[in-house]
Amino acid sequence: LGPVQTNATTHNPNDLSMTLGATYSREIAASLARAWENVLDWEHLPHLHDSSFSSLTLEDAGDWGWRALTVGNPATKASKALIELVVDRKKNRYVSRTLRGGIAGMEIWTQFTKVDERRTQVDVEFHIPGMDQASALRLGEYMTGLYKTLWDEDEQMMVERQNALEQRLQTSSKKTINLGPAEELQKRLPLCLEIDGKPVKIIELNGQLTAFRPTCPHMLAPLNEVALDEKGCITCPWHGYKFDVTSGLSTDGHDLALDAAFDFSTNTEGNTLISVAKDATNLQQSQNSR
Ligand code: FES
Ligand SMILES: [Fe+2]
């Protein structure tokens, strides 16, 4: 397999009559590294961008980019499209082309320009085939609206991931925290605090105090705001991986686990203590090594 498109250097290789429907430019608060990671990350489309995509079936992916069958949201027949995204890393640009379905032949060119270590300029062009100027402009307006939403969602993910990567390097020796009297604690649940320099979320589940790191072991999405389902599981908003918060284990077959290695105890004054379970540091490091 591999890319069907020639590459990301040729505009309009099929020589269609193209109209530039719109351009869209913005600066994002993320490094080039985060931006490229996001472009190659096809898996986040139906999860992070669930208001725009309802599903995605991958055909192929590699260093060159990816090709996938996508279904929009709402999931209509017309919203089905085979999309291929091909990167030109050297020139910091990529093209995403609709190969079949949707607006077949449409090319979306994106150019990245590094502003500094934490900021990237994004310039997008929407080239639409076989359309008169007025219709192309209307479609262009729709596409820029869609892209604003997509880039808002992507930017937030990139910023949060960057923060999580930096936070991972922090360490602190505070491995036990006094949570105070049990009845006081109960009123404060669910509670998110820091142990060992990293967040931990404390909840009550089936009458039992439960604690886990609200950080996804896949790509470090923050999970503290994610609601538990009736089985005590959470679904990560970035790529949809599911975890049981009590055991930390994946419930959808991924070889990853949440760090849930905490012990609760009661001291002589009747205060509840939470501590990092022994070996937890090693466990967490191996989980996050991807
Ligand atoms: S970061 Fe990918 S599933 Fe959570
Ligand atoms: Fe995205």
PDB file of C-alpha atoms and ligand atoms in Angstrom:
ATOM      1  CA  LEU A   1       0.000   0.000   0.000  1.00  0.00           C
ATOM      2  CA  GLY A   2       1.072   3.594   0.502  1.00  0.00           C
ATOM      3  CA  PRO A   3      -0.121   6.890  -0.866  1.00  0.00           C
ATOM      4  CA  VAL A   4      -2.396   7.034  -3.915  1.00  0.00           C
ATOM      5  CA  GLN A   5      -1.597  10.720  -4.418  1.00  0.00           C
ATOM      6  CA  THR A   6       1.606  11.501  -6.200  1.00  0.00           C
ATOM      7  CA  ASN A   7       2.970  13.390  -3.204  1.00  0.00           C
ATOM      8  CA  ALA A   8       2.478  16.635  -1.358  1.00  0.00           C
ATOM      9  CA  THR A   9       4.458  18.630  -3.868  1.00  0.00           C
ATOM     10  CA  THR A  10       2.071  18.685  -6.809  1.00  0.00           C
ATOM     11  CA  HIS A  11      -1.020  20.806  -6.759  1.00  0.00           C
ATOM     12  CA  ASN A  12      -3.889  19.286  -8.674  1.00  0.00           C
ATOM     13  CA  PRO A  13      -2.120  16.249 -10.197  1.00  0.00           C
ATOM     14  CA  ASN A  14      -5.313  15.211 -12.005  1.00  0.00           C
ATOM     15  CA  ASP A  15      -5.499  18.581 -13.711  1.00  0.00           C
ATOM     16  CA  LEU A  16      -9.043  19.349 -12.575  1.00  0.00           C
ATOM     17  CA  SER A  17     -10.434  22.808 -13.057  1.00  0.00           C
ATOM     18  CA  MET A  18      -9.826  24.150  -9.569  1.00  0.00           C
ATOM     19  CA  THR A  19     -11.166  27.221  -7.820  1.00  0.00           C
ATOM     20  CA  LEU A  20      -9.646  28.576  -4.642  1.00  0.00           C
ATOM     21  CA  GLY A  21     -12.712  28.599  -2.370  1.00  0.00           C
ATOM     22  CA  ALA A  22     -11.089  30.117   0.693  1.00  0.00           C
ATOM     23  CA  THR A  23      -7.960  30.516   2.751  1.00  0.00           C
ATOM     24  CA  TYR A  24      -7.754  30.159   6.503  1.00  0.00           C
ATOM     25  CA  SER A  25      -4.867  31.395   8.655  1.00  0.00           C
ATOM     26  CA  ARG A  26      -4.185  31.362  12.363  1.00  0.00           C
ATOM     27  CA  GLU A  27      -1.406  31.049  14.855  1.00  0.00           C
ATOM     28  CA  ILE A  28      -1.603  28.153  17.289  1.00  0.00           C
ATOM     29  CA  ALA A  29      -0.035  27.971  20.735  1.00  0.00           C
ATOM     30  CA  ALA A  30       1.849  24.775  19.978  1.00  0.00           C
ATOM     31  CA  SER A  31       5.233  23.749  18.645  1.00  0.00           C
ATOM     32  CA  LEU A  32       5.817  22.300  15.197  1.00  0.00           C
ATOM     33  CA  ALA A  33       6.464  18.949  16.883  1.00  0.00           C
ATOM     34  CA  ARG A  34       3.001  18.937  18.453  1.00  0.00           C
ATOM     35  CA  ALA A  35       1.428  20.118  15.184  1.00  0.00           C
ATOM     36  CA  TRP A  36       2.995  17.291  13.136  1.00  0.00           C
ATOM     37  CA  GLU A  37       2.073  14.732  15.752  1.00  0.00           C
ATOM     38  CA  ASN A  38      -1.521  15.902  15.443  1.00  0.00           C
ATOM     39  CA  VAL A  39      -1.552  15.770  11.629  1.00  0.00           C
ATOM     40  CA  LEU A  40      -0.379  12.135  11.576  1.00  0.00           C
ATOM     41  CA  ASP A  41      -2.755  11.178  14.375  1.00  0.00           C
ATOM     42  CA  TRP A  42      -5.729   9.917  12.318  1.00  0.00           C
ATOM     43  CA  GLU A  43      -7.129   8.126  15.346  1.00  0.00           C
ATOM     44  CA  HIS A  44      -8.364  11.283  17.075  1.00  0.00           C
ATOM     45  CA  LEU A  45     -10.784  12.367  14.337  1.00  0.00           C
ATOM     46  CA  PRO A  46     -13.992  10.612  15.472  1.00  0.00           C
ATOM     47  CA  HIS A  47     -13.267  11.296  19.166  1.00  0.00           C
ATOM     48  CA  LEU A  48     -11.705  14.726  19.643  1.00  0.00           C
ATOM     49  CA  HIS A  49     -13.579  15.942  16.542  1.00  0.00           C
ATOM     50  CA  ASP A  50     -16.763  13.971  17.182  1.00  0.00           C
ATOM     51  CA  SER A  51     -18.910  16.956  16.213  1.00  0.00           C
ATOM     52  CA  SER A  52     -17.415  16.761  12.694  1.00  0.00           C
ATOM     53  CA  PHE A  53     -16.658  13.028  12.261  1.00  0.00           C
ATOM     54  CA  SER A  54     -18.733  10.090  13.413  1.00  0.00           C
ATOM     55  CA  SER A  55     -16.365   7.337  12.335  1.00  0.00           C
ATOM     56  CA  LEU A  56     -13.119   6.545  10.570  1.00  0.00           C
ATOM     57  CA  THR A  57     -11.834   3.332   9.024  1.00  0.00           C
ATOM     58  CA  LEU A  58      -8.128   3.354   8.329  1.00  0.00           C
ATOM     59  CA  GLU A  59      -6.890   1.999   4.993  1.00  0.00           C
ATOM     60  CA  ASP A  60      -3.216   2.702   5.410  1.00  0.00           C
ATOM     61  CA  ALA A  61      -0.814   4.889   7.339  1.00  0.00           C
ATOM     62  CA  GLY A  62       2.902   5.511   7.427  1.00  0.00           C
ATOM     63  CA  ASP A  63       5.507   8.232   7.587  1.00  0.00           C
ATOM     64  CA  TRP A  64       3.987   9.541   4.365  1.00  0.00           C
ATOM     65  CA  GLY A  65       0.604  10.252   6.034  1.00  0.00           C
ATOM     66  CA  TRP A  66      -2.615   8.261   6.078  1.00  0.00           C
ATOM     67  CA  ARG A  67      -5.655   7.277   4.054  1.00  0.00           C
ATOM     68  CA  ALA A  68      -9.023   6.556   5.610  1.00  0.00           C
ATOM     69  CA  LEU A  69     -12.707   6.269   4.958  1.00  0.00           C
ATOM     70  CA  THR A  70     -14.387   8.939   7.043  1.00  0.00           C
ATOM     71  CA  VAL A  71     -18.030   9.542   7.847  1.00  0.00           C
ATOM     72  CA  GLY A  72     -19.113  13.021   8.873  1.00  0.00           C
ATOM     73  CA  ASN A  73     -21.506  14.040  11.578  1.00  0.00           C
ATOM     74  CA  PRO A  74     -24.407  13.746  10.996  1.00  0.00           C
ATOM     75  CA  ALA A  75     -23.583  10.398   9.390  1.00  0.00           C
ATOM     76  CA  THR A  76     -25.216  10.647   5.981  1.00  0.00           C
ATOM     77  CA  LYS A  77     -24.319   8.870   2.756  1.00  0.00           C
ATOM     78  CA  ALA A  78     -23.106  12.167   1.314  1.00  0.00           C
ATOM     79  CA  SER A  79     -20.756  12.669   4.258  1.00  0.00           C
ATOM     80  CA  LYS A  80     -18.786   9.486   3.460  1.00  0.00           C
ATOM     81  CA  ALA A  81     -15.419  10.205   1.940  1.00  0.00           C
ATOM     82  CA  LEU A  82     -12.122   8.503   1.258  1.00  0.00           C
ATOM     83  CA  ILE A  83      -9.517  11.002   2.383  1.00  0.00           C
ATOM     84  CA  GLU A  84      -5.792  10.836   1.927  1.00  0.00           C
ATOM     85  CA  LEU A  85      -3.375  13.077   3.757  1.00  0.00           C
ATOM     86  CA  VAL A  86       0.197  13.236   2.481  1.00  0.00           C
ATOM     87  CA  VAL A  87       2.957  15.143   4.224  1.00  0.00           C
ATOM     88  CA  ASP A  88       6.013  16.975   2.970  1.00  0.00           C
ATOM     89  CA  ARG A  89       7.941  17.279   6.221  1.00  0.00           C
ATOM     90  CA  LYS A  90      10.878  19.124   4.687  1.00  0.00           C
ATOM     91  CA  LYS A  91       8.690  21.903   3.374  1.00  0.00           C
ATOM     92  CA  ASN A  92       6.456  21.827   6.463  1.00  0.00           C
ATOM     93  CA  ARG A  93       3.280  21.302   4.511  1.00  0.00           C
ATOM     94  CA  TYR A  94       0.695  18.661   3.796  1.00  0.00           C
ATOM     95  CA  VAL A  95      -2.196  18.116   1.464  1.00  0.00           C
ATOM     96  CA  SER A  96      -5.393  16.324   2.241  1.00  0.00           C
ATOM     97  CA  ARG A  97      -7.295  15.177  -0.824  1.00  0.00           C
ATOM     98  CA  THR A  98     -10.735  13.663  -1.143  1.00  0.00           C
ATOM     99  CA  LEU A  99     -10.185  10.621  -3.351  1.00  0.00           C
ATOM    100  CA  ARG A 100     -13.788   9.416  -3.394  1.00  0.00           C
ATOM    101  CA  GLY A 101     -17.150  10.582  -2.079  1.00  0.00           C
ATOM    102  CA  GLY A 102     -17.770  13.958  -0.455  1.00  0.00           C
ATOM    103  CA  ILE A 103     -16.347  16.645  -2.692  1.00  0.00           C
ATOM    104  CA  ALA A 104     -14.169  14.341  -4.737  1.00  0.00           C
ATOM    105  CA  GLY A 105     -10.975  15.965  -5.914  1.00  0.00           C
ATOM    106  CA  MET A 106     -10.988  18.700  -3.279  1.00  0.00           C
ATOM    107  CA  GLU A 107      -7.483  19.555  -2.100  1.00  0.00           C
ATOM    108  CA  ILE A 108      -6.741  21.208   1.202  1.00  0.00           C
ATOM    109  CA  TRP A 109      -3.189  22.521   1.462  1.00  0.00           C
ATOM    110  CA  THR A 110      -1.751  23.401   4.832  1.00  0.00           C
ATOM    111  CA  GLN A 111       1.536  25.180   5.395  1.00  0.00           C
ATOM    112  CA  PHE A 112       3.172  25.344   8.826  1.00  0.00           C
ATOM    113  CA  THR A 113       5.646  28.059   9.742  1.00  0.00           C
ATOM    114  CA  LYS A 114       7.496  27.947  13.006  1.00  0.00           C
ATOM    115  CA  VAL A 115       6.990  31.176  14.961  1.00  0.00           C
ATOM    116  CA  ASP A 116       8.932  30.099  18.037  1.00  0.00           C
ATOM    117  CA  GLU A 117       9.316  27.029  20.268  1.00  0.00           C
ATOM    118  CA  ARG A 118       5.682  27.272  21.335  1.00  0.00           C
ATOM    119  CA  ARG A 119       3.895  28.888  18.428  1.00  0.00           C
ATOM    120  CA  THR A 120       3.183  27.817  14.871  1.00  0.00           C
ATOM    121  CA  GLN A 121       1.569  29.718  12.029  1.00  0.00           C
ATOM    122  CA  VAL A 122      -0.994  27.690  10.066  1.00  0.00           C
ATOM    123  CA  ASP A 123      -2.058  28.708   6.539  1.00  0.00           C
ATOM    124  CA  VAL A 124      -4.717  26.661   4.768  1.00  0.00           C
ATOM    125  CA  GLU A 125      -5.986  26.823   1.167  1.00  0.00           C
ATOM    126  CA  PHE A 126      -9.158  25.106  -0.013  1.00  0.00           C
ATOM    127  CA  HIS A 127      -9.055  24.162  -3.697  1.00  0.00           C
ATOM    128  CA  ILE A 128     -12.375  22.981  -5.061  1.00  0.00           C
ATOM    129  CA  PRO A 129     -12.767  21.229  -8.420  1.00  0.00           C
ATOM    130  CA  GLY A 130     -15.451  21.793 -11.040  1.00  0.00           C
ATOM    131  CA  MET A 131     -17.318  24.565  -9.303  1.00  0.00           C
ATOM    132  CA  ASP A 132     -18.212  28.104 -10.320  1.00  0.00           C
ATOM    133  CA  GLN A 133     -16.717  30.936  -8.283  1.00  0.00           C
ATOM    134  CA  ALA A 134     -19.846  31.714  -6.277  1.00  0.00           C
ATOM    135  CA  SER A 135     -20.472  28.098  -5.219  1.00  0.00           C
ATOM    136  CA  ALA A 136     -16.782  27.611  -4.462  1.00  0.00           C
ATOM    137  CA  LEU A 137     -16.810  30.682  -2.218  1.00  0.00           C
ATOM    138  CA  ARG A 138     -19.878  29.390  -0.374  1.00  0.00           C
ATOM    139  CA  LEU A 139     -18.252  26.011   0.146  1.00  0.00           C
ATOM    140  CA  GLY A 140     -15.039  27.768   1.158  1.00  0.00           C
ATOM    141  CA  GLU A 141     -16.910  29.687   3.825  1.00  0.00           C
ATOM    142  CA  TYR A 142     -18.355  26.448   5.176  1.00  0.00           C
ATOM    143  CA  MET A 143     -14.919  24.815   5.161  1.00  0.00           C
ATOM    144  CA  THR A 144     -13.258  27.693   7.045  1.00  0.00           C
ATOM    145  CA  GLY A 145     -15.980  27.454   9.723  1.00  0.00           C
ATOM    146  CA  LEU A 146     -15.323  23.722   9.998  1.00  0.00           C
ATOM    147  CA  TYR A 147     -11.561  24.259  10.132  1.00  0.00           C
ATOM    148  CA  LYS A 148     -11.863  26.859  12.871  1.00  0.00           C
ATOM    149  CA  THR A 149     -13.628  24.278  15.052  1.00  0.00           C
ATOM    150  CA  LEU A 150     -11.122  21.535  14.150  1.00  0.00           C
ATOM    151  CA  TRP A 151      -8.124  23.750  14.884  1.00  0.00           C
ATOM    152  CA  ASP A 152      -9.667  25.003  18.151  1.00  0.00           C
ATOM    153  CA  GLU A 153     -10.040  21.390  19.260  1.00  0.00           C
ATOM    154  CA  ASP A 154      -6.566  20.438  18.025  1.00  0.00           C
ATOM    155  CA  GLU A 155      -4.922  23.441  19.649  1.00  0.00           C
ATOM    156  CA  GLN A 156      -6.426  22.592  23.017  1.00  0.00           C
ATOM    157  CA  MET A 157      -5.234  18.996  22.708  1.00  0.00           C
ATOM    158  CA  MET A 158      -1.712  20.089  21.752  1.00  0.00           C
ATOM    159  CA  VAL A 159      -1.480  22.594  24.616  1.00  0.00           C
ATOM    160  CA  GLU A 160      -2.731  20.039  27.131  1.00  0.00           C
ATOM    161  CA  ARG A 161      -0.369  17.382  25.816  1.00  0.00           C
ATOM    162  CA  GLN A 162       2.592  19.761  25.998  1.00  0.00           C
ATOM    163  CA  ASN A 163       1.689  20.606  29.611  1.00  0.00           C
ATOM    164  CA  ALA A 164       1.369  16.916  30.461  1.00  0.00           C
ATOM    165  CA  LEU A 165       4.741  16.117  28.880  1.00  0.00           C
ATOM    166  CA  GLU A 166       6.403  18.830  30.934  1.00  0.00           C
ATOM    167  CA  GLN A 167       4.578  17.870  34.100  1.00  0.00           C
ATOM    168  CA  ARG A 168       5.757  14.290  33.691  1.00  0.00           C
ATOM    169  CA  LEU A 169       9.312  15.437  34.245  1.00  0.00           C
ATOM    170  CA  GLN A 170       8.459  17.035  37.586  1.00  0.00           C
ATOM    171  CA  THR A 171       8.974  14.981  40.685  1.00  0.00           C
ATOM    172  CA  SER A 172       8.197  15.595  44.275  1.00  0.00           C
ATOM    173  CA  SER A 173       8.872  13.504  47.312  1.00  0.00           C
ATOM    174  CA  LYS A 174       5.416  13.929  48.820  1.00  0.00           C
ATOM    175  CA  LYS A 175       4.051  10.418  48.449  1.00  0.00           C
ATOM    176  CA  THR A 176       1.458  10.493  51.248  1.00  0.00           C
ATOM    177  CA  ILE A 177      -1.258  13.090  51.778  1.00  0.00           C
ATOM    178  CA  ASN A 178      -3.492  13.566  54.787  1.00  0.00           C
ATOM    179  CA  LEU A 179      -7.043  13.961  53.487  1.00  0.00           C
ATOM    180  CA  GLY A 180      -8.537  14.861  56.898  1.00  0.00           C
ATOM    181  CA  PRO A 181     -11.508  13.309  58.712  1.00  0.00           C
ATOM    182  CA  ALA A 182     -13.527  10.825  56.659  1.00  0.00           C
ATOM    183  CA  GLU A 183     -16.827  12.731  56.835  1.00  0.00           C
ATOM    184  CA  GLU A 184     -15.130  15.982  55.734  1.00  0.00           C
ATOM    185  CA  LEU A 185     -13.440  14.173  52.882  1.00  0.00           C
ATOM    186  CA  GLN A 186     -16.694  12.683  51.688  1.00  0.00           C
ATOM    187  CA  LYS A 187     -18.143  16.180  51.189  1.00  0.00           C
ATOM    188  CA  ARG A 188     -15.169  17.155  49.017  1.00  0.00           C
ATOM    189  CA  LEU A 189     -15.448  14.225  46.617  1.00  0.00           C
ATOM    190  CA  PRO A 190     -14.743  13.920  43.750  1.00  0.00           C
ATOM    191  CA  LEU A 191     -11.401  15.495  44.535  1.00  0.00           C
ATOM    192  CA  CYS A 192      -8.415  16.147  42.327  1.00  0.00           C
ATOM    193  CA  LEU A 193      -5.079  16.884  43.974  1.00  0.00           C
ATOM    194  CA  GLU A 194      -1.391  16.251  43.470  1.00  0.00           C
ATOM    195  CA  ILE A 195       0.679  13.448  44.879  1.00  0.00           C
ATOM    196  CA  ASP A 196       4.256  12.951  43.880  1.00  0.00           C
ATOM    197  CA  GLY A 197       4.034  16.043  41.680  1.00  0.00           C
ATOM    198  CA  LYS A 198       1.272  14.633  39.486  1.00  0.00           C
ATOM    199  CA  PRO A 199      -2.513  14.784  39.622  1.00  0.00           C
ATOM    200  CA  VAL A 200      -4.568  12.102  41.315  1.00  0.00           C
ATOM    201  CA  LYS A 201      -8.329  11.886  41.337  1.00  0.00           C
ATOM    202  CA  ILE A 202     -10.167  10.550  44.374  1.00  0.00           C
ATOM    203  CA  ILE A 203     -13.748   9.402  44.060  1.00  0.00           C
ATOM    204  CA  GLU A 204     -16.187   7.145  45.847  1.00  0.00           C
ATOM    205  CA  LEU A 205     -17.232   4.140  43.827  1.00  0.00           C
ATOM    206  CA  ASN A 206     -19.666   1.545  45.193  1.00  0.00           C
ATOM    207  CA  GLY A 207     -19.080   2.929  48.697  1.00  0.00           C
ATOM    208  CA  GLN A 208     -15.313   2.539  48.344  1.00  0.00           C
ATOM    209  CA  LEU A 209     -12.643   5.241  48.143  1.00  0.00           C
ATOM    210  CA  THR A 210     -10.921   4.899  44.785  1.00  0.00           C
ATOM    211  CA  ALA A 211      -7.966   6.823  43.379  1.00  0.00           C
ATOM    212  CA  PHE A 212      -6.342   6.955  39.961  1.00  0.00           C
ATOM    213  CA  ARG A 213      -4.137   9.245  37.912  1.00  0.00           C
ATOM    214  CA  PRO A 214      -6.480  11.196  35.619  1.00  0.00           C
ATOM    215  CA  THR A 215      -3.954  11.159  32.782  1.00  0.00           C
ATOM    216  CA  CYS A 216      -4.451   8.914  29.779  1.00  0.00           C
ATOM    217  CA  PRO A 217      -1.513   6.501  29.355  1.00  0.00           C
ATOM    218  CA  HIS A 218      -1.875   6.688  25.560  1.00  0.00           C
ATOM    219  CA  MET A 219      -0.980  10.318  24.784  1.00  0.00           C
ATOM    220  CA  LEU A 220      -1.499  11.939  28.179  1.00  0.00           C
ATOM    221  CA  ALA A 221      -4.967  13.448  27.761  1.00  0.00           C
ATOM    222  CA  PRO A 222      -6.292  14.981  30.978  1.00  0.00           C
ATOM    223  CA  LEU A 223      -9.118  12.800  32.297  1.00  0.00           C
ATOM    224  CA  ASN A 224     -10.112  14.666  35.472  1.00  0.00           C
ATOM    225  CA  GLU A 225     -13.238  16.148  33.879  1.00  0.00           C
ATOM    226  CA  VAL A 226     -14.353  12.892  32.253  1.00  0.00           C
ATOM    227  CA  ALA A 227     -17.472  11.344  33.805  1.00  0.00           C
ATOM    228  CA  LEU A 228     -17.520   7.693  34.846  1.00  0.00           C
ATOM    229  CA  ASP A 229     -20.013   5.353  33.221  1.00  0.00           C
ATOM    230  CA  GLU A 230     -22.183   2.964  35.258  1.00  0.00           C
ATOM    231  CA  LYS A 231     -19.439   0.331  35.231  1.00  0.00           C
ATOM    232  CA  GLY A 232     -16.842   2.669  36.702  1.00  0.00           C
ATOM    233  CA  CYS A 233     -15.048   3.172  33.390  1.00  0.00           C
ATOM    234  CA  ILE A 234     -13.918   6.306  31.627  1.00  0.00           C
ATOM    235  CA  THR A 235     -13.523   6.976  27.916  1.00  0.00           C
ATOM    236  CA  CYS A 236     -10.666   9.222  26.875  1.00  0.00           C
ATOM    237  CA  PRO A 237     -11.883  12.205  24.822  1.00  0.00           C
ATOM    238  CA  TRP A 238      -8.844  12.225  22.510  1.00  0.00           C
ATOM    239  CA  HIS A 239      -8.900   8.733  20.932  1.00  0.00           C
ATOM    240  CA  GLY A 240     -11.701   6.981  22.779  1.00  0.00           C
ATOM    241  CA  TYR A 241      -9.661   4.401  24.744  1.00  0.00           C
ATOM    242  CA  LYS A 242     -11.528   2.989  27.730  1.00  0.00           C
ATOM    243  CA  PHE A 243     -10.241   2.231  31.231  1.00  0.00           C
ATOM    244  CA  ASP A 244     -11.620   0.806  34.446  1.00  0.00           C
ATOM    245  CA  VAL A 245     -10.670   3.361  37.094  1.00  0.00           C
ATOM    246  CA  THR A 246     -10.498   0.835  39.959  1.00  0.00           C
ATOM    247  CA  SER A 247      -8.010  -1.551  38.364  1.00  0.00           C
ATOM    248  CA  GLY A 248      -6.680   0.996  35.888  1.00  0.00           C
ATOM    249  CA  LEU A 249      -6.912  -1.678  33.183  1.00  0.00           C
ATOM    250  CA  SER A 250      -7.924  -1.119  29.590  1.00  0.00           C
ATOM    251  CA  THR A 251     -11.421  -2.383  28.866  1.00  0.00           C
ATOM    252  CA  ASP A 252     -11.122  -2.209  25.072  1.00  0.00           C
ATOM    253  CA  GLY A 253      -8.074  -4.315  24.433  1.00  0.00           C
ATOM    254  CA  HIS A 254      -5.279  -1.753  24.474  1.00  0.00           C
ATOM    255  CA  ASP A 255      -2.032  -2.718  26.120  1.00  0.00           C
ATOM    256  CA  LEU A 256      -2.137   0.315  28.406  1.00  0.00           C
ATOM    257  CA  ALA A 257      -3.332   1.014  31.928  1.00  0.00           C
ATOM    258  CA  LEU A 258      -4.180   4.006  34.070  1.00  0.00           C
ATOM    259  CA  ASP A 259      -2.018   4.329  37.124  1.00  0.00           C
ATOM    260  CA  ALA A 260      -4.360   3.355  39.958  1.00  0.00           C
ATOM    261  CA  ALA A 261      -1.697   2.279  42.429  1.00  0.00           C
ATOM    262  CA  PHE A 262      -2.760   4.067  45.633  1.00  0.00           C
ATOM    263  CA  ASP A 263      -3.422   2.910  49.171  1.00  0.00           C
ATOM    264  CA  PHE A 264      -5.864   4.415  51.640  1.00  0.00           C
ATOM    265  CA  SER A 265      -5.376   4.135  55.394  1.00  0.00           C
ATOM    266  CA  THR A 266      -6.585   5.812  58.582  1.00  0.00           C
ATOM    267  CA  ASN A 267      -4.205   7.323  61.123  1.00  0.00           C
ATOM    268  CA  THR A 268      -4.652   7.424  64.926  1.00  0.00           C
ATOM    269  CA  GLU A 269      -6.529  10.756  64.757  1.00  0.00           C
ATOM    270  CA  GLY A 270      -9.066   9.204  62.423  1.00  0.00           C
ATOM    271  CA  ASN A 271      -7.796  11.033  59.322  1.00  0.00           C
ATOM    272  CA  THR A 272      -7.761   9.345  55.952  1.00  0.00           C
ATOM    273  CA  LEU A 273      -4.367   9.057  54.303  1.00  0.00           C
ATOM    274  CA  ILE A 274      -3.669   8.339  50.672  1.00  0.00           C
ATOM    275  CA  SER A 275      -0.276   7.113  49.578  1.00  0.00           C
ATOM    276  CA  VAL A 276       1.401   6.013  46.408  1.00  0.00           C
ATOM    277  CA  ALA A 277       1.563   2.234  46.505  1.00  0.00           C
ATOM    278  CA  LYS A 278       5.043   0.718  46.569  1.00  0.00           C
ATOM    279  CA  ASP A 279       6.448   0.060  43.071  1.00  0.00           C
ATOM    280  CA  ALA A 280       3.992   2.568  41.645  1.00  0.00           C
ATOM    281  CA  THR A 281       6.702   4.814  40.255  1.00  0.00           C
ATOM    282  CA  ASN A 282       8.182   2.040  38.161  1.00  0.00           C
ATOM    283  CA  LEU A 283       4.776   0.907  37.037  1.00  0.00           C
ATOM    284  CA  GLN A 284       3.851   4.374  35.901  1.00  0.00           C
ATOM    285  CA  GLN A 285       7.082   4.894  34.044  1.00  0.00           C
ATOM    286  CA  SER A 286       6.681   1.713  32.076  1.00  0.00           C
ATOM    287  CA  GLN A 287       3.083   2.587  31.262  1.00  0.00           C
ATOM    288  CA  ASN A 288       3.988   5.994  29.965  1.00  0.00           C
ATOM    289  CA  SER A 289       7.015   4.989  27.991  1.00  0.00           C
ATOM    290  CA  ARG A 290       5.203   5.055  24.632  1.00  0.00           C
TER     291      ARG A 290
HETATM  292  S1  FES B   1      -4.722  10.133  24.776  1.00  0.00           S
HETATM  293 FE1  FES B   1      -5.255   8.750  23.246  1.00  0.00          FE
HETATM  294  S2  FES B   1      -6.884   7.620  24.095  1.00  0.00           S
HETATM  295 FE2  FES B   1      -6.299   8.987  25.647  1.00  0.00          FE
HETATM  296 FE    FE B   2      -7.295  17.252  14.488  1.00  0.00          FE
END
